[in-house]
PDB file of C-alpha atoms in Angstrom:
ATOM      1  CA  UNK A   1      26.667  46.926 -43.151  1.00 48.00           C
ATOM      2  CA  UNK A   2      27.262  49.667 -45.434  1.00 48.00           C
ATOM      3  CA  UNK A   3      24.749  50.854 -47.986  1.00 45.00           C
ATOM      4  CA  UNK A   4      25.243  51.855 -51.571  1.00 48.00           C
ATOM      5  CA  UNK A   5      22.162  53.086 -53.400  1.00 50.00           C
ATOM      6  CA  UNK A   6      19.762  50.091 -53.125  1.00 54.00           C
ATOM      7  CA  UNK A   7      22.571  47.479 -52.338  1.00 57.00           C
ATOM      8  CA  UNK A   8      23.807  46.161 -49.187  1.00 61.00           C
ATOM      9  CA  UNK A   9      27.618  46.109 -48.932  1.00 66.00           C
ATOM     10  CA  UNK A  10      28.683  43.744 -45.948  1.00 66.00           C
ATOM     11  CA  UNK A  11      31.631  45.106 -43.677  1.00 73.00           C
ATOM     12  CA  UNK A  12      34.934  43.085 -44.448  1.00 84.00           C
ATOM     13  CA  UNK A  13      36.067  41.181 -41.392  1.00 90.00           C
ATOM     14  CA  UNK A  14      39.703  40.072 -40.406  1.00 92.00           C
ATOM     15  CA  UNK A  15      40.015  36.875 -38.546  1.00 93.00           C
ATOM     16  CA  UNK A  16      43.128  35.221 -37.839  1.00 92.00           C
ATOM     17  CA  UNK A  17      44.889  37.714 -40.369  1.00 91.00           C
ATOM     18  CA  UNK A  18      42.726  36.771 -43.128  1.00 92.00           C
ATOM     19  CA  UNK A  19      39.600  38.669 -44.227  1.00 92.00           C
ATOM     20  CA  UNK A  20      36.376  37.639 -44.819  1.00 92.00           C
ATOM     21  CA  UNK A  21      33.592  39.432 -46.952  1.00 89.00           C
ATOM     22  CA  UNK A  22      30.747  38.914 -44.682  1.00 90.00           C
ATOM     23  CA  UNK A  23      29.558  37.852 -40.801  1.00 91.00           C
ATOM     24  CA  UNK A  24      28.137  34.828 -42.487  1.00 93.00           C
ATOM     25  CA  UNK A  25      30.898  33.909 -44.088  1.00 94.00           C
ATOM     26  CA  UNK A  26      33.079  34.336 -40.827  1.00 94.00           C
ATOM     27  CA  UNK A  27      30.853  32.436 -38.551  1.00 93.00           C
ATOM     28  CA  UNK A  28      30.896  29.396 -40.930  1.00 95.00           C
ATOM     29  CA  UNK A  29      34.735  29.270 -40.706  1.00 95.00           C
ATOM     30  CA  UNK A  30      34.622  29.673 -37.452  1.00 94.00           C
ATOM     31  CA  UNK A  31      31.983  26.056 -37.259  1.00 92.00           C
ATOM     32  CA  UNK A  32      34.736  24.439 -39.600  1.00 93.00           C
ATOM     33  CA  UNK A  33      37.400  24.762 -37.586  1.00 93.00           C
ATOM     34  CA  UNK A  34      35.743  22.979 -34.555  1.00 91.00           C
ATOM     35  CA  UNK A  35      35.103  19.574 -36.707  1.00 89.00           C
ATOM     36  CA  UNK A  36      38.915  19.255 -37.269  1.00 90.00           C
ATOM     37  CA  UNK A  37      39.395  19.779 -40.866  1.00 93.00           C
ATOM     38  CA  UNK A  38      42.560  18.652 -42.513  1.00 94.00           C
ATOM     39  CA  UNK A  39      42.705  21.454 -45.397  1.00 95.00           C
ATOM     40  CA  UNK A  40      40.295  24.334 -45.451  1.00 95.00           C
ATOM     41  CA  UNK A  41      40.529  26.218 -48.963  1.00 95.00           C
ATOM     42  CA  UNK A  42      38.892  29.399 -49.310  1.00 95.00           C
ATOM     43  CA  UNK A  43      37.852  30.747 -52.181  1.00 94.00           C
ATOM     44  CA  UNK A  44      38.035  27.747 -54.167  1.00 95.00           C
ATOM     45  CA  UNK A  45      37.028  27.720 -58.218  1.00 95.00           C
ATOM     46  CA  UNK A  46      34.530  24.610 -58.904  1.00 93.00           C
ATOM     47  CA  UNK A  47      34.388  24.096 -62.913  1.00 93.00           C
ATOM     48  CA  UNK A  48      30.915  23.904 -63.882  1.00 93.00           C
ATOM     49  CA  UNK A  49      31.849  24.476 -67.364  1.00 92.00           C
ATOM     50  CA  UNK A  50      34.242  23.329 -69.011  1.00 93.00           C
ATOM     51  CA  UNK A  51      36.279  24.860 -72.046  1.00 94.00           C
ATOM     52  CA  UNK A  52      34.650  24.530 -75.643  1.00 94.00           C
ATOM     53  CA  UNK A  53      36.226  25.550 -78.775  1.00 96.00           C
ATOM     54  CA  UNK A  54      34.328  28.882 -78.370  1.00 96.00           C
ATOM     55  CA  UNK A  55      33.807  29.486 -74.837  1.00 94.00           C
ATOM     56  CA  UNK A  56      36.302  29.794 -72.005  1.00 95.00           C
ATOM     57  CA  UNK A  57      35.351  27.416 -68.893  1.00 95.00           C
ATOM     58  CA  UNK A  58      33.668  29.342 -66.341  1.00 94.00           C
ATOM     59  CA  UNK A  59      34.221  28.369 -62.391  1.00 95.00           C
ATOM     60  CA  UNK A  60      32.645  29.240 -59.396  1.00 95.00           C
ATOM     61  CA  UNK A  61      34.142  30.157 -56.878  1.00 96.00           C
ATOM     62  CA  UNK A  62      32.814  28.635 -53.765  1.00 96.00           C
ATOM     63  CA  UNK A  63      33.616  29.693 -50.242  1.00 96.00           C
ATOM     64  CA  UNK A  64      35.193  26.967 -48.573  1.00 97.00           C
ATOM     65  CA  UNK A  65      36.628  23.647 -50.183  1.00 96.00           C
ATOM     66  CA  UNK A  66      37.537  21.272 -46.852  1.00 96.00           C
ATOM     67  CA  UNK A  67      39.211  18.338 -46.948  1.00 95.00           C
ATOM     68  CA  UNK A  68      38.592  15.688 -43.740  1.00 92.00           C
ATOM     69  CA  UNK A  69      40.301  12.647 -42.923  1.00 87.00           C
ATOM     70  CA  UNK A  70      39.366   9.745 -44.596  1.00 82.00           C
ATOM     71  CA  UNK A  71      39.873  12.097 -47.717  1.00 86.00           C
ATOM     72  CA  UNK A  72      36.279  13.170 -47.056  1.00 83.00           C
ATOM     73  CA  UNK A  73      35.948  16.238 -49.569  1.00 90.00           C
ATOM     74  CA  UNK A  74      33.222  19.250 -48.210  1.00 95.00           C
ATOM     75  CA  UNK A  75      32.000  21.919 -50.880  1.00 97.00           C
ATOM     76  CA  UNK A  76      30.421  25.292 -48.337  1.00 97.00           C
ATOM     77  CA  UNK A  77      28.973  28.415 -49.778  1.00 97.00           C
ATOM     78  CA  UNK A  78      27.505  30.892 -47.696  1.00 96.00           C
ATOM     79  CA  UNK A  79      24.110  32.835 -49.024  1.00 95.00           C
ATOM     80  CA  UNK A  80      22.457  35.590 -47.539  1.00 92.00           C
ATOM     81  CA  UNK A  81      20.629  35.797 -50.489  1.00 91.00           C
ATOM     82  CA  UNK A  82      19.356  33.156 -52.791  1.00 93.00           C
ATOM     83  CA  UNK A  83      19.704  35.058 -56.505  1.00 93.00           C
ATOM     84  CA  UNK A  84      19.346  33.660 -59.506  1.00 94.00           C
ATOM     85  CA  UNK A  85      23.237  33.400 -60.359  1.00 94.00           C
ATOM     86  CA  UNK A  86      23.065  30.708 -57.449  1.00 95.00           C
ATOM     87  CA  UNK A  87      20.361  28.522 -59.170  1.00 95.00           C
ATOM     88  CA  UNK A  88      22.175  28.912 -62.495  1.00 94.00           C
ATOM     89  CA  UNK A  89      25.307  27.829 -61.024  1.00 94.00           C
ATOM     90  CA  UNK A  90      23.536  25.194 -59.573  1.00 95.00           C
ATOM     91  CA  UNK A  91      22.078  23.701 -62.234  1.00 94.00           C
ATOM     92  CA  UNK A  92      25.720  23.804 -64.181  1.00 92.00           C
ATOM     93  CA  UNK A  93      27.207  22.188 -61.445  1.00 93.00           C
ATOM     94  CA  UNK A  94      24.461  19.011 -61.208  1.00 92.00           C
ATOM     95  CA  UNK A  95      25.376  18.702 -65.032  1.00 91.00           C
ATOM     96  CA  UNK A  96      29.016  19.373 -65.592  1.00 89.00           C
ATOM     97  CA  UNK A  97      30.074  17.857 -62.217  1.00 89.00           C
ATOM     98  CA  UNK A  98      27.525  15.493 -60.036  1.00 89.00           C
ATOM     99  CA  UNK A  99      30.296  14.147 -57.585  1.00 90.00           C
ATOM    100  CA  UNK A 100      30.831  17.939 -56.756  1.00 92.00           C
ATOM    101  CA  UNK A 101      26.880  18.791 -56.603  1.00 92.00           C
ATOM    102  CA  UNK A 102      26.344  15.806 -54.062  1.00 93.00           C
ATOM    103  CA  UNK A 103      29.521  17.194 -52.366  1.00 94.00           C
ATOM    104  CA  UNK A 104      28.412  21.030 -52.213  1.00 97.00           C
ATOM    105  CA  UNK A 105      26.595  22.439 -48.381  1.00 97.00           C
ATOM    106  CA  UNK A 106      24.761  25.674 -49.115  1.00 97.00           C
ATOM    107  CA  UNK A 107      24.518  27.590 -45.721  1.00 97.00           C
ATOM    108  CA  UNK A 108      22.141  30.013 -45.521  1.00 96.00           C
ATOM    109  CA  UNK A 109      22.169  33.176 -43.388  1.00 94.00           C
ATOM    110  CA  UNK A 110      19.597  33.197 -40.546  1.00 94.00           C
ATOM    111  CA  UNK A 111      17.535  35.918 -41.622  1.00 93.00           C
ATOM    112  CA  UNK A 112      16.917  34.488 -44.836  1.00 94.00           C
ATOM    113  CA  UNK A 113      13.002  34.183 -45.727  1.00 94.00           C
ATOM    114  CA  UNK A 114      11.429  31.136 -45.178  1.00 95.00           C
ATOM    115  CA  UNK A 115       9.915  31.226 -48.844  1.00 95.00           C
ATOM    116  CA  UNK A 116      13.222  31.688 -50.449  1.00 95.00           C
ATOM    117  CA  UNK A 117      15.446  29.088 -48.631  1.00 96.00           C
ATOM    118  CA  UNK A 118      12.226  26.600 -49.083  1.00 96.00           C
ATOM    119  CA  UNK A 119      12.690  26.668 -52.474  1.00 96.00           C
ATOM    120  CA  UNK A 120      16.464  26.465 -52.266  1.00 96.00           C
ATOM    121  CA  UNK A 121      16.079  23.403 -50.079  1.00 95.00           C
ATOM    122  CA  UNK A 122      13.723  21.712 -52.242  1.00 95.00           C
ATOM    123  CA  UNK A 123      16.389  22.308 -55.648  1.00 94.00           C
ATOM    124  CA  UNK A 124      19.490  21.236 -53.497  1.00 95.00           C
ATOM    125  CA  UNK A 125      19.013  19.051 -50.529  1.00 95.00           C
ATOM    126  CA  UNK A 126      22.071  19.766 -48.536  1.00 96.00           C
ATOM    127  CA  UNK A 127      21.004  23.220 -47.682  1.00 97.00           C
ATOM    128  CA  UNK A 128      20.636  24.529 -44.297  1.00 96.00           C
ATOM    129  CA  UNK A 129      20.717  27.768 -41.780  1.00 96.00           C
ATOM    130  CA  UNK A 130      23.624  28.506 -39.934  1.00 94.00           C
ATOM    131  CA  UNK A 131      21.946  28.308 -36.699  1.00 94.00           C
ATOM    132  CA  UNK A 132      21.822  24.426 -37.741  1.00 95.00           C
ATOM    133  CA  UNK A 133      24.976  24.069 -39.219  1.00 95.00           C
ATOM    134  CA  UNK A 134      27.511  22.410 -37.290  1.00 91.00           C
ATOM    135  CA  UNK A 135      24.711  19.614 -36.685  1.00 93.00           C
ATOM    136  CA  UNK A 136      24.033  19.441 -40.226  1.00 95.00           C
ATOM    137  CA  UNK A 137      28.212  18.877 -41.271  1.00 92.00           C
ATOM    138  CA  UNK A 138      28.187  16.749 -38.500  1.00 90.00           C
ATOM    139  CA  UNK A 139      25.708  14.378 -39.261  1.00 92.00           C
ATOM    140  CA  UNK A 140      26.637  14.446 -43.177  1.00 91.00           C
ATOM    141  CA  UNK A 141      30.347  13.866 -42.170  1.00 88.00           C
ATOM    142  CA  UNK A 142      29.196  10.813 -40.026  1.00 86.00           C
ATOM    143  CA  UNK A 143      27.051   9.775 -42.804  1.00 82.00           C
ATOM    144  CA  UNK A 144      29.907   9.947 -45.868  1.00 65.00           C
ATOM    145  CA  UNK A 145      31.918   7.913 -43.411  1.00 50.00           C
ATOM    146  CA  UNK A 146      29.993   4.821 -43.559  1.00 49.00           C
ATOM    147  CA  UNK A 147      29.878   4.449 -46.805  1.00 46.00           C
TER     148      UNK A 147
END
């Protein structure tokens, strides 16, 4: 990690020839690619506004969009940190576009305090640590399937 002032940079990584802006970020790839994706997307914008007469839309732009057989979409974004831009785009996302919110894993780094992913947890269920990951996609892949 590099540090600038009182913010933590993380160190790009290269994987496969693409780069990734964090460890987290890498190691969560790295889980997706054992469960046999069809498409993995990186980077992908999720509208969670859209256009008004006097505002532009405004996306977010999540890690990883993943696309399984069975057409069985997956919504991942990686947190070491659990800011308030996060809740915000949260709650924009449950409004503007439910079928994306119930689609939408938020993996959270480790280290993470137990207070903050708590609360995170208790605002959007399909949270989890990426020490319990590829259990987690797992079981909610297995779970999408049946029904």
């Amino acid at each position: 990690m590099r540090y600038r002032g009182d913010l933590v940079k993380p160190r790009k990584l290269e994987y496969k020839g693409m780069k990734f802006d964090s460890l987290l970020e890498l190691s969560i790839y790295k889980e997706v690619e054992k469960t046999n994706p069809v498409l993995i997307n990186r980077q992908f914008p999720l509208l969670i506004k859209p256009r008004t007469p006097e505002f532009k839309e405004i996306n977010w732009k999540i890690d990883y969009s993943i696309l399984y057989p069975n057409n069985i979409p997956v919504h991942i974004e990686a947190k070491g940190v659990a800011n308030a831009s996060l809740y915000l785009n949260l709650k924009l996302l449950n409004r503007e576009s439910f079928g994306d919110w119930k689609r939408l894993i938020i993996v959270c780094s480790d280290t993470m305090p137990d207070a903050q992913f708590s609360r995170l947890s208790k605002v959007h269920k399909l949270t989890c640590k990426v020490k319990n990951f590829h259990p987690f996609l797992r079981e909610y892949l297995s779970g999408s399937q049946s029904k």
